[in-house]
Amino acid sequence: MKPRYTALAEKISERFGERLKAVRSHVGELTYEVAKEDLLEICIGLRDEDAFSFDTLIDVCGVDYLTYGTSEWETNDATASGFSRGSVPENIVPAADTEFDARRFGVVYHLLSVSLNHRLRLRVFTGSGNPPVVPSVIDIWSSANWFEREAFDMFGILFEGHPDLRRILTDYGFIGHPFRKDFPLSGNVEVRYDTERSRVIYQPVSIEPRTLVPRVIRDDNRYSEDLKDEQ
């Protein structure tokens, strides 16, 4: 990590203590995890205090950690049935009494200090509530407006205090949130122009679910380490 970021990390640790938990980085970036009840107070401090001066919010994005850290392809066996990354239609809208894993949905904030040329990343988890909710930072950085609407549209994350939280990318009446890991890859409806009715109509998806089969795993002398050409 660069010396100036090491110095910034020390200031953050001294000022906020355990309220900001450092997230390990392999590329020398500063990322911190904050509890959602502390989010607004800490964001105001990061913006207004001279030691930080994070006056610009570059981006806000949602994250669905449903299958984080797992891989269908890490296997020593081939399969005849294959894997499907698709989802069944019943998962498009979870039941009202559904509780999520407390660390399933996250919101990530990318901050910039123009005067100090520092960058910082914050991450907050929404908890187990349905729907997932975090406070809006629109009163701290006005640029959060459309970013929070996008995260709401794509992930179904609500931002408490947002003055105009509505969809921004999907169509009117769209059901579900496309970036959730349990949303069907093919969607739930398709749109086409009906020449008989002379209008656009919606109908159930006609795409067949796609099943993926991993590459064949071979284990013979062609793949022996002793027989590979030396570079």
PDB file of N, CA, C and O in Angstrom, residues 22-91:
ATOM      1  N   ALA A  22     -11.773  -2.757   8.541  1.00  0.00           N
ATOM      2  CA  ALA A  22     -11.002  -2.833   7.296  1.00  0.00           C
ATOM      3  C   ALA A  22     -11.234  -4.162   6.596  1.00  0.00           C
ATOM      4  O   ALA A  22     -11.288  -5.220   7.229  1.00  0.00           O
ATOM      5  N   VAL A  23     -11.398  -4.110   5.274  1.00  0.00           N
ATOM      6  CA  VAL A  23     -11.546  -5.298   4.436  1.00  0.00           C
ATOM      7  C   VAL A  23     -10.231  -5.512   3.701  1.00  0.00           C
ATOM      8  O   VAL A  23      -9.696  -4.584   3.089  1.00  0.00           O
ATOM      9  N   ARG A  24      -9.725  -6.703   3.761  1.00  0.00           N
ATOM     10  CA  ARG A  24      -8.424  -6.998   3.166  1.00  0.00           C
ATOM     11  C   ARG A  24      -8.428  -6.744   1.666  1.00  0.00           C
ATOM     12  O   ARG A  24      -9.368  -7.085   0.960  1.00  0.00           O
ATOM     13  N   SER A  25      -7.347  -6.118   1.189  1.00  0.00           N
ATOM     14  CA  SER A  25      -7.202  -5.815  -0.237  1.00  0.00           C
ATOM     15  C   SER A  25      -5.893  -6.382  -0.743  1.00  0.00           C
ATOM     16  O   SER A  25      -4.869  -6.322  -0.063  1.00  0.00           O
ATOM     17  N   HIS A  26      -5.930  -6.936  -1.956  1.00  0.00           N
ATOM     18  CA  HIS A  26      -4.726  -7.475  -2.588  1.00  0.00           C
ATOM     19  C   HIS A  26      -4.082  -6.464  -3.536  1.00  0.00           C
ATOM     20  O   HIS A  26      -3.035  -6.739  -4.114  1.00  0.00           O
ATOM     21  N   VAL A  27      -4.712  -5.304  -3.695  1.00  0.00           N
ATOM     22  CA  VAL A  27      -4.206  -4.320  -4.663  1.00  0.00           C
ATOM     23  C   VAL A  27      -3.947  -2.966  -4.014  1.00  0.00           C
ATOM     24  O   VAL A  27      -3.854  -1.951  -4.703  1.00  0.00           O
ATOM     25  N   GLY A  28      -3.844  -2.933  -2.702  1.00  0.00           N
ATOM     26  CA  GLY A  28      -3.487  -1.705  -2.027  1.00  0.00           C
ATOM     27  C   GLY A  28      -4.581  -0.664  -1.957  1.00  0.00           C
ATOM     28  O   GLY A  28      -4.305   0.534  -1.805  1.00  0.00           O
ATOM     29  N   GLU A  29      -5.850  -1.076  -2.049  1.00  0.00           N
ATOM     30  CA  GLU A  29      -6.968  -0.144  -1.943  1.00  0.00           C
ATOM     31  C   GLU A  29      -7.540  -0.169  -0.524  1.00  0.00           C
ATOM     32  O   GLU A  29      -7.434  -1.174   0.176  1.00  0.00           O
ATOM     33  N   LEU A  30      -8.184   0.930  -0.141  1.00  0.00           N
ATOM     34  CA  LEU A  30      -8.803   1.012   1.181  1.00  0.00           C
ATOM     35  C   LEU A  30     -10.294   0.717   1.065  1.00  0.00           C
ATOM     36  O   LEU A  30     -11.031   1.437   0.381  1.00  0.00           O
ATOM     37  N   THR A  31     -10.711  -0.348   1.714  1.00  0.00           N
ATOM     38  CA  THR A  31     -12.120  -0.729   1.760  1.00  0.00           C
ATOM     39  C   THR A  31     -12.501  -0.978   3.207  1.00  0.00           C
ATOM     40  O   THR A  31     -11.769  -1.664   3.939  1.00  0.00           O
ATOM     41  N   TYR A  32     -13.651  -0.433   3.612  1.00  0.00           N
ATOM     42  CA  TYR A  32     -14.107  -0.595   4.991  1.00  0.00           C
ATOM     43  C   TYR A  32     -15.559  -1.043   5.004  1.00  0.00           C
ATOM     44  O   TYR A  32     -16.364  -0.664   4.147  1.00  0.00           O
ATOM     45  N   GLU A  33     -15.883  -1.845   6.012  1.00  0.00           N
ATOM     46  CA  GLU A  33     -17.252  -2.281   6.219  1.00  0.00           C
ATOM     47  C   GLU A  33     -17.835  -1.507   7.389  1.00  0.00           C
ATOM     48  O   GLU A  33     -17.204  -1.355   8.433  1.00  0.00           O
ATOM     49  N   VAL A  34     -19.059  -1.007   7.204  1.00  0.00           N
ATOM     50  CA  VAL A  34     -19.708  -0.187   8.213  1.00  0.00           C
ATOM     51  C   VAL A  34     -21.102  -0.740   8.481  1.00  0.00           C
ATOM     52  O   VAL A  34     -21.778  -1.224   7.568  1.00  0.00           O
ATOM     53  N   ALA A  35     -21.527  -0.701   9.743  1.00  0.00           N
ATOM     54  CA  ALA A  35     -22.887  -1.107  10.102  1.00  0.00           C
ATOM     55  C   ALA A  35     -23.865  -0.064   9.579  1.00  0.00           C
ATOM     56  O   ALA A  35     -23.570   1.137   9.575  1.00  0.00           O
ATOM     57  N   LYS A  36     -25.039  -0.515   9.136  1.00  0.00           N
ATOM     58  CA  LYS A  36     -25.941   0.443   8.487  1.00  0.00           C
ATOM     59  C   LYS A  36     -26.469   1.494   9.450  1.00  0.00           C
ATOM     60  O   LYS A  36     -26.806   2.606   9.030  1.00  0.00           O
ATOM     61  N   GLU A  37     -26.506   1.191  10.756  1.00  0.00           N
ATOM     62  CA  GLU A  37     -26.947   2.212  11.700  1.00  0.00           C
ATOM     63  C   GLU A  37     -25.900   3.316  11.885  1.00  0.00           C
ATOM     64  O   GLU A  37     -26.212   4.403  12.378  1.00  0.00           O
ATOM     65  N   ASP A  38     -24.664   3.053  11.495  1.00  0.00           N
ATOM     66  CA  ASP A  38     -23.597   4.060  11.583  1.00  0.00           C
ATOM     67  C   ASP A  38     -23.311   4.740  10.251  1.00  0.00           C
ATOM     68  O   ASP A  38     -22.473   5.650  10.192  1.00  0.00           O
ATOM     69  N   LEU A  39     -23.974   4.302   9.196  1.00  0.00           N
ATOM     70  CA  LEU A  39     -23.602   4.728   7.848  1.00  0.00           C
ATOM     71  C   LEU A  39     -23.650   6.238   7.678  1.00  0.00           C
ATOM     72  O   LEU A  39     -22.679   6.856   7.224  1.00  0.00           O
ATOM     73  N   LEU A  40     -24.763   6.865   8.025  1.00  0.00           N
ATOM     74  CA  LEU A  40     -24.926   8.288   7.748  1.00  0.00           C
ATOM     75  C   LEU A  40     -23.944   9.136   8.549  1.00  0.00           C
ATOM     76  O   LEU A  40     -23.322  10.064   8.006  1.00  0.00           O
ATOM     77  N   GLU A  41     -23.794   8.827   9.819  1.00  0.00           N
ATOM     78  CA  GLU A  41     -22.884   9.609  10.654  1.00  0.00           C
ATOM     79  C   GLU A  41     -21.449   9.518  10.144  1.00  0.00           C
ATOM     80  O   GLU A  41     -20.726  10.524  10.085  1.00  0.00           O
ATOM     81  N   ILE A  42     -21.024   8.331   9.775  1.00  0.00           N
ATOM     82  CA  ILE A  42     -19.655   8.161   9.292  1.00  0.00           C
ATOM     83  C   ILE A  42     -19.473   8.824   7.932  1.00  0.00           C
ATOM     84  O   ILE A  42     -18.436   9.449   7.668  1.00  0.00           O
ATOM     85  N   CYS A  43     -20.473   8.739   7.064  1.00  0.00           N
ATOM     86  CA  CYS A  43     -20.360   9.388   5.759  1.00  0.00           C
ATOM     87  C   CYS A  43     -20.253  10.902   5.904  1.00  0.00           C
ATOM     88  O   CYS A  43     -19.489  11.553   5.179  1.00  0.00           O
ATOM     89  N   ILE A  44     -20.999  11.472   6.838  1.00  0.00           N
ATOM     90  CA  ILE A  44     -20.903  12.918   7.070  1.00  0.00           C
ATOM     91  C   ILE A  44     -19.505  13.284   7.561  1.00  0.00           C
ATOM     92  O   ILE A  44     -18.911  14.276   7.130  1.00  0.00           O
ATOM     93  N   GLY A  45     -18.953  12.461   8.466  1.00  0.00           N
ATOM     94  CA  GLY A  45     -17.605  12.708   8.942  1.00  0.00           C
ATOM     95  C   GLY A  45     -16.571  12.611   7.842  1.00  0.00           C
ATOM     96  O   GLY A  45     -15.659  13.449   7.753  1.00  0.00           O
ATOM     97  N   LEU A  46     -16.719  11.618   6.977  1.00  0.00           N
ATOM     98  CA  LEU A  46     -15.772  11.454   5.874  1.00  0.00           C
ATOM     99  C   LEU A  46     -15.864  12.599   4.876  1.00  0.00           C
ATOM    100  O   LEU A  46     -14.868  12.969   4.246  1.00  0.00           O
ATOM    101  N   ARG A  47     -17.036  13.179   4.757  1.00  0.00           N
ATOM    102  CA  ARG A  47     -17.190  14.304   3.828  1.00  0.00           C
ATOM    103  C   ARG A  47     -16.703  15.614   4.425  1.00  0.00           C
ATOM    104  O   ARG A  47     -16.008  16.408   3.758  1.00  0.00           O
ATOM    105  N   ASP A  48     -17.046  15.891   5.669  1.00  0.00           N
ATOM    106  CA  ASP A  48     -16.871  17.231   6.233  1.00  0.00           C
ATOM    107  C   ASP A  48     -15.550  17.456   6.968  1.00  0.00           C
ATOM    108  O   ASP A  48     -15.091  18.599   7.062  1.00  0.00           O
ATOM    109  N   GLU A  49     -14.948  16.407   7.495  1.00  0.00           N
ATOM    110  CA  GLU A  49     -13.734  16.614   8.288  1.00  0.00           C
ATOM    111  C   GLU A  49     -12.531  16.796   7.367  1.00  0.00           C
ATOM    112  O   GLU A  49     -12.354  16.072   6.386  1.00  0.00           O
ATOM    113  N   ASP A  50     -11.694  17.758   7.722  1.00  0.00           N
ATOM    114  CA  ASP A  50     -10.583  18.147   6.858  1.00  0.00           C
ATOM    115  C   ASP A  50      -9.594  17.011   6.612  1.00  0.00           C
ATOM    116  O   ASP A  50      -8.925  16.989   5.565  1.00  0.00           O
ATOM    117  N   ALA A  51      -9.484  16.092   7.547  1.00  0.00           N
ATOM    118  CA  ALA A  51      -8.522  15.003   7.388  1.00  0.00           C
ATOM    119  C   ALA A  51      -8.934  14.040   6.278  1.00  0.00           C
ATOM    120  O   ALA A  51      -8.102  13.277   5.775  1.00  0.00           O
ATOM    121  N   PHE A  52     -10.215  14.092   5.883  1.00  0.00           N
ATOM    122  CA  PHE A  52     -10.724  13.130   4.890  1.00  0.00           C
ATOM    123  C   PHE A  52     -11.237  13.851   3.632  1.00  0.00           C
ATOM    124  O   PHE A  52     -10.828  13.535   2.524  1.00  0.00           O
ATOM    125  N   SER A  53     -12.168  14.770   3.774  1.00  0.00           N
ATOM    126  CA  SER A  53     -12.655  15.618   2.666  1.00  0.00           C
ATOM    127  C   SER A  53     -13.147  14.814   1.463  1.00  0.00           C
ATOM    128  O   SER A  53     -12.862  15.153   0.312  1.00  0.00           O
ATOM    129  N   PHE A  54     -13.897  13.731   1.718  1.00  0.00           N
ATOM    130  CA  PHE A  54     -14.453  12.952   0.611  1.00  0.00           C
ATOM    131  C   PHE A  54     -15.715  13.658   0.113  1.00  0.00           C
ATOM    132  O   PHE A  54     -16.838  13.323   0.491  1.00  0.00           O
ATOM    133  N   ASP A  55     -15.494  14.642  -0.756  1.00  0.00           N
ATOM    134  CA  ASP A  55     -16.580  15.492  -1.219  1.00  0.00           C
ATOM    135  C   ASP A  55     -17.348  14.925  -2.404  1.00  0.00           C
ATOM    136  O   ASP A  55     -18.387  15.461  -2.787  1.00  0.00           O
ATOM    137  N   THR A  56     -16.856  13.845  -2.987  1.00  0.00           N
ATOM    138  CA  THR A  56     -17.467  13.310  -4.215  1.00  0.00           C
ATOM    139  C   THR A  56     -17.823  11.843  -4.044  1.00  0.00           C
ATOM    140  O   THR A  56     -16.983  11.026  -3.650  1.00  0.00           O
ATOM    141  N   LEU A  57     -19.063  11.527  -4.351  1.00  0.00           N
ATOM    142  CA  LEU A  57     -19.514  10.131  -4.402  1.00  0.00           C
ATOM    143  C   LEU A  57     -19.481   9.703  -5.865  1.00  0.00           C
ATOM    144  O   LEU A  57     -20.251  10.192  -6.692  1.00  0.00           O
ATOM    145  N   ILE A  58     -18.565   8.800  -6.184  1.00  0.00           N
ATOM    146  CA  ILE A  58     -18.381   8.382  -7.576  1.00  0.00           C
ATOM    147  C   ILE A  58     -19.442   7.381  -8.010  1.00  0.00           C
ATOM    148  O   ILE A  58     -19.959   7.430  -9.126  1.00  0.00           O
ATOM    149  N   ASP A  59     -19.790   6.455  -7.105  1.00  0.00           N
ATOM    150  CA  ASP A  59     -20.697   5.372  -7.508  1.00  0.00           C
ATOM    151  C   ASP A  59     -21.317   4.741  -6.276  1.00  0.00           C
ATOM    152  O   ASP A  59     -20.732   4.734  -5.189  1.00  0.00           O
ATOM    153  N   VAL A  60     -22.515   4.223  -6.451  1.00  0.00           N
ATOM    154  CA  VAL A  60     -23.182   3.361  -5.473  1.00  0.00           C
ATOM    155  C   VAL A  60     -23.670   2.141  -6.234  1.00  0.00           C
ATOM    156  O   VAL A  60     -24.293   2.285  -7.293  1.00  0.00           O
ATOM    157  N   CYS A  61     -23.382   0.965  -5.746  1.00  0.00           N
ATOM    158  CA  CYS A  61     -23.834  -0.235  -6.451  1.00  0.00           C
ATOM    159  C   CYS A  61     -24.284  -1.289  -5.445  1.00  0.00           C
ATOM    160  O   CYS A  61     -23.779  -1.376  -4.326  1.00  0.00           O
ATOM    161  N   GLY A  62     -25.254  -2.078  -5.840  1.00  0.00           N
ATOM    162  CA  GLY A  62     -25.705  -3.199  -5.034  1.00  0.00           C
ATOM    163  C   GLY A  62     -24.893  -4.439  -5.358  1.00  0.00           C
ATOM    164  O   GLY A  62     -24.301  -4.557  -6.435  1.00  0.00           O
ATOM    165  N   VAL A  63     -24.875  -5.387  -4.413  1.00  0.00           N
ATOM    166  CA  VAL A  63     -24.191  -6.660  -4.601  1.00  0.00           C
ATOM    167  C   VAL A  63     -25.055  -7.756  -3.991  1.00  0.00           C
ATOM    168  O   VAL A  63     -25.603  -7.589  -2.899  1.00  0.00           O
ATOM    169  N   ASP A  64     -25.192  -8.861  -4.705  1.00  0.00           N
ATOM    170  CA  ASP A  64     -25.873 -10.043  -4.184  1.00  0.00           C
ATOM    171  C   ASP A  64     -24.820 -11.122  -3.956  1.00  0.00           C
ATOM    172  O   ASP A  64     -24.240 -11.648  -4.905  1.00  0.00           O
ATOM    173  N   TYR A  65     -24.563 -11.452  -2.681  1.00  0.00           N
ATOM    174  CA  TYR A  65     -23.537 -12.426  -2.327  1.00  0.00           C
ATOM    175  C   TYR A  65     -24.112 -13.832  -2.173  1.00  0.00           C
ATOM    176  O   TYR A  65     -23.518 -14.668  -1.479  1.00  0.00           O
ATOM    177  N   LEU A  66     -25.232 -14.129  -2.825  1.00  0.00           N
ATOM    178  CA  LEU A  66     -25.916 -15.414  -2.638  1.00  0.00           C
ATOM    179  C   LEU A  66     -24.996 -16.601  -2.881  1.00  0.00           C
ATOM    180  O   LEU A  66     -24.972 -17.545  -2.105  1.00  0.00           O
ATOM    181  N   THR A  67     -24.230 -16.583  -3.961  1.00  0.00           N
ATOM    182  CA  THR A  67     -23.350 -17.711  -4.287  1.00  0.00           C
ATOM    183  C   THR A  67     -21.888 -17.304  -4.218  1.00  0.00           C
ATOM    184  O   THR A  67     -21.042 -17.919  -4.865  1.00  0.00           O
ATOM    185  N   TYR A  68     -21.582 -16.276  -3.433  1.00  0.00           N
ATOM    186  CA  TYR A  68     -20.215 -15.779  -3.357  1.00  0.00           C
ATOM    187  C   TYR A  68     -19.265 -16.853  -2.804  1.00  0.00           C
ATOM    188  O   TYR A  68     -19.555 -17.493  -1.796  1.00  0.00           O
ATOM    189  N   GLY A  69     -18.135 -17.047  -3.480  1.00  0.00           N
ATOM    190  CA  GLY A  69     -17.131 -17.995  -3.020  1.00  0.00           C
ATOM    191  C   GLY A  69     -17.363 -19.431  -3.435  1.00  0.00           C
ATOM    192  O   GLY A  69     -16.584 -20.312  -3.085  1.00  0.00           O
ATOM    193  N   THR A  70     -18.418 -19.692  -4.206  1.00  0.00           N
ATOM    194  CA  THR A  70     -18.678 -21.053  -4.670  1.00  0.00           C
ATOM    195  C   THR A  70     -18.503 -21.114  -6.183  1.00  0.00           C
ATOM    196  O   THR A  70     -18.694 -20.124  -6.889  1.00  0.00           O
ATOM    197  N   SER A  71     -18.149 -22.288  -6.677  1.00  0.00           N
ATOM    198  CA  SER A  71     -17.960 -22.460  -8.115  1.00  0.00           C
ATOM    199  C   SER A  71     -18.482 -23.825  -8.531  1.00  0.00           C
ATOM    200  O   SER A  71     -18.180 -24.839  -7.905  1.00  0.00           O
ATOM    201  N   GLU A  72     -19.296 -23.835  -9.591  1.00  0.00           N
ATOM    202  CA  GLU A  72     -19.800 -25.099 -10.108  1.00  0.00           C
ATOM    203  C   GLU A  72     -18.720 -25.901 -10.807  1.00  0.00           C
ATOM    204  O   GLU A  72     -18.839 -27.106 -10.980  1.00  0.00           O
ATOM    205  N   TRP A  73     -17.646 -25.207 -11.221  1.00  0.00           N
ATOM    206  CA  TRP A  73     -16.659 -25.858 -12.073  1.00  0.00           C
ATOM    207  C   TRP A  73     -15.495 -26.459 -11.295  1.00  0.00           C
ATOM    208  O   TRP A  73     -14.671 -27.140 -11.873  1.00  0.00           O
ATOM    209  N   GLU A  74     -15.414 -26.200 -10.011  1.00  0.00           N
ATOM    210  CA  GLU A  74     -14.341 -26.780  -9.216  1.00  0.00           C
ATOM    211  C   GLU A  74     -14.712 -28.223  -8.859  1.00  0.00           C
ATOM    212  O   GLU A  74     -15.278 -28.502  -7.813  1.00  0.00           O
ATOM    213  N   THR A  75     -14.403 -29.101  -9.753  1.00  0.00           N
ATOM    214  CA  THR A  75     -14.794 -30.499  -9.576  1.00  0.00           C
ATOM    215  C   THR A  75     -13.750 -31.398 -10.224  1.00  0.00           C
ATOM    216  O   THR A  75     -13.057 -31.001 -11.151  1.00  0.00           O
ATOM    217  N   ASN A  76     -13.638 -32.605  -9.717  1.00  0.00           N
ATOM    218  CA  ASN A  76     -12.747 -33.609 -10.296  1.00  0.00           C
ATOM    219  C   ASN A  76     -13.508 -34.632 -11.124  1.00  0.00           C
ATOM    220  O   ASN A  76     -12.941 -35.606 -11.591  1.00  0.00           O
ATOM    221  N   ASP A  77     -14.794 -34.420 -11.275  1.00  0.00           N
ATOM    222  CA  ASP A  77     -15.637 -35.351 -12.013  1.00  0.00           C
ATOM    223  C   ASP A  77     -16.414 -34.607 -13.085  1.00  0.00           C
ATOM    224  O   ASP A  77     -16.857 -33.481 -12.882  1.00  0.00           O
ATOM    225  N   ALA A  78     -16.585 -35.255 -14.222  1.00  0.00           N
ATOM    226  CA  ALA A  78     -17.472 -34.738 -15.257  1.00  0.00           C
ATOM    227  C   ALA A  78     -18.895 -35.173 -14.931  1.00  0.00           C
ATOM    228  O   ALA A  78     -19.124 -36.055 -14.113  1.00  0.00           O
ATOM    229  N   THR A  79     -19.872 -34.528 -15.572  1.00  0.00           N
ATOM    230  CA  THR A  79     -21.263 -34.856 -15.294  1.00  0.00           C
ATOM    231  C   THR A  79     -22.022 -35.043 -16.594  1.00  0.00           C
ATOM    232  O   THR A  79     -21.753 -34.366 -17.580  1.00  0.00           O
ATOM    233  N   ALA A  80     -22.961 -35.977 -16.574  1.00  0.00           N
ATOM    234  CA  ALA A  80     -23.804 -36.197 -17.744  1.00  0.00           C
ATOM    235  C   ALA A  80     -25.013 -35.270 -17.725  1.00  0.00           C
ATOM    236  O   ALA A  80     -25.571 -34.930 -18.763  1.00  0.00           O
ATOM    237  N   SER A  81     -25.422 -34.853 -16.535  1.00  0.00           N
ATOM    238  CA  SER A  81     -26.616 -34.017 -16.429  1.00  0.00           C
ATOM    239  C   SER A  81     -26.302 -32.534 -16.553  1.00  0.00           C
ATOM    240  O   SER A  81     -27.148 -31.753 -16.976  1.00  0.00           O
ATOM    241  N   GLY A  82     -25.087 -32.142 -16.174  1.00  0.00           N
ATOM    242  CA  GLY A  82     -24.681 -30.755 -16.319  1.00  0.00           C
ATOM    243  C   GLY A  82     -25.157 -29.880 -15.177  1.00  0.00           C
ATOM    244  O   GLY A  82     -25.844 -30.314 -14.264  1.00  0.00           O
ATOM    245  N   PHE A  83     -24.757 -28.604 -15.245  1.00  0.00           N
ATOM    246  CA  PHE A  83     -25.144 -27.614 -14.261  1.00  0.00           C
ATOM    247  C   PHE A  83     -26.029 -26.572 -14.930  1.00  0.00           C
ATOM    248  O   PHE A  83     -25.872 -26.265 -16.100  1.00  0.00           O
ATOM    249  N   SER A  84     -26.939 -26.019 -14.176  1.00  0.00           N
ATOM    250  CA  SER A  84     -27.760 -24.932 -14.681  1.00  0.00           C
ATOM    251  C   SER A  84     -27.607 -23.729 -13.771  1.00  0.00           C
ATOM    252  O   SER A  84     -27.839 -23.825 -12.569  1.00  0.00           O
ATOM    253  N   ARG A  85     -27.196 -22.600 -14.336  1.00  0.00           N
ATOM    254  CA  ARG A  85     -27.100 -21.377 -13.551  1.00  0.00           C
ATOM    255  C   ARG A  85     -28.412 -20.614 -13.557  1.00  0.00           C
ATOM    256  O   ARG A  85     -28.516 -19.529 -12.996  1.00  0.00           O
ATOM    257  N   GLY A  86     -29.414 -21.172 -14.184  1.00  0.00           N
ATOM    258  CA  GLY A  86     -30.719 -20.524 -14.218  1.00  0.00           C
ATOM    259  C   GLY A  86     -31.465 -20.704 -12.910  1.00  0.00           C
ATOM    260  O   GLY A  86     -31.018 -21.362 -11.980  1.00  0.00           O
ATOM    261  N   SER A  87     -32.644 -20.110 -12.827  1.00  0.00           N
ATOM    262  CA  SER A  87     -33.446 -20.176 -11.617  1.00  0.00           C
ATOM    263  C   SER A  87     -34.872 -20.527 -11.988  1.00  0.00           C
ATOM    264  O   SER A  87     -35.346 -20.235 -13.079  1.00  0.00           O
ATOM    265  N   VAL A  88     -35.565 -21.169 -11.084  1.00  0.00           N
ATOM    266  CA  VAL A  88     -36.957 -21.518 -11.322  1.00  0.00           C
ATOM    267  C   VAL A  88     -37.822 -20.277 -11.139  1.00  0.00           C
ATOM    268  O   VAL A  88     -37.525 -19.411 -10.314  1.00  0.00           O
ATOM    269  N   PRO A  89     -38.922 -20.151 -11.880  1.00  0.00           N
ATOM    270  CA  PRO A  89     -39.744 -18.938 -11.816  1.00  0.00           C
ATOM    271  C   PRO A  89     -40.278 -18.623 -10.421  1.00  0.00           C
ATOM    272  O   PRO A  89     -40.542 -17.480 -10.106  1.00  0.00           O
ATOM    273  N   GLU A  90     -40.429 -19.630  -9.561  1.00  0.00           N
ATOM    274  CA  GLU A  90     -40.971 -19.377  -8.227  1.00  0.00           C
ATOM    275  C   GLU A  90     -40.087 -18.446  -7.401  1.00  0.00           C
ATOM    276  O   GLU A  90     -40.543 -17.861  -6.418  1.00  0.00           O
ATOM    277  N   ASN A  91     -38.839 -18.270  -7.791  1.00  0.00           N
ATOM    278  CA  ASN A  91     -37.912 -17.459  -7.011  1.00  0.00           C
ATOM    279  C   ASN A  91     -37.880 -15.998  -7.441  1.00  0.00           C
ATOM    280  O   ASN A  91     -37.118 -15.219  -6.889  1.00  0.00           O
TER     281      ASN A  91
END
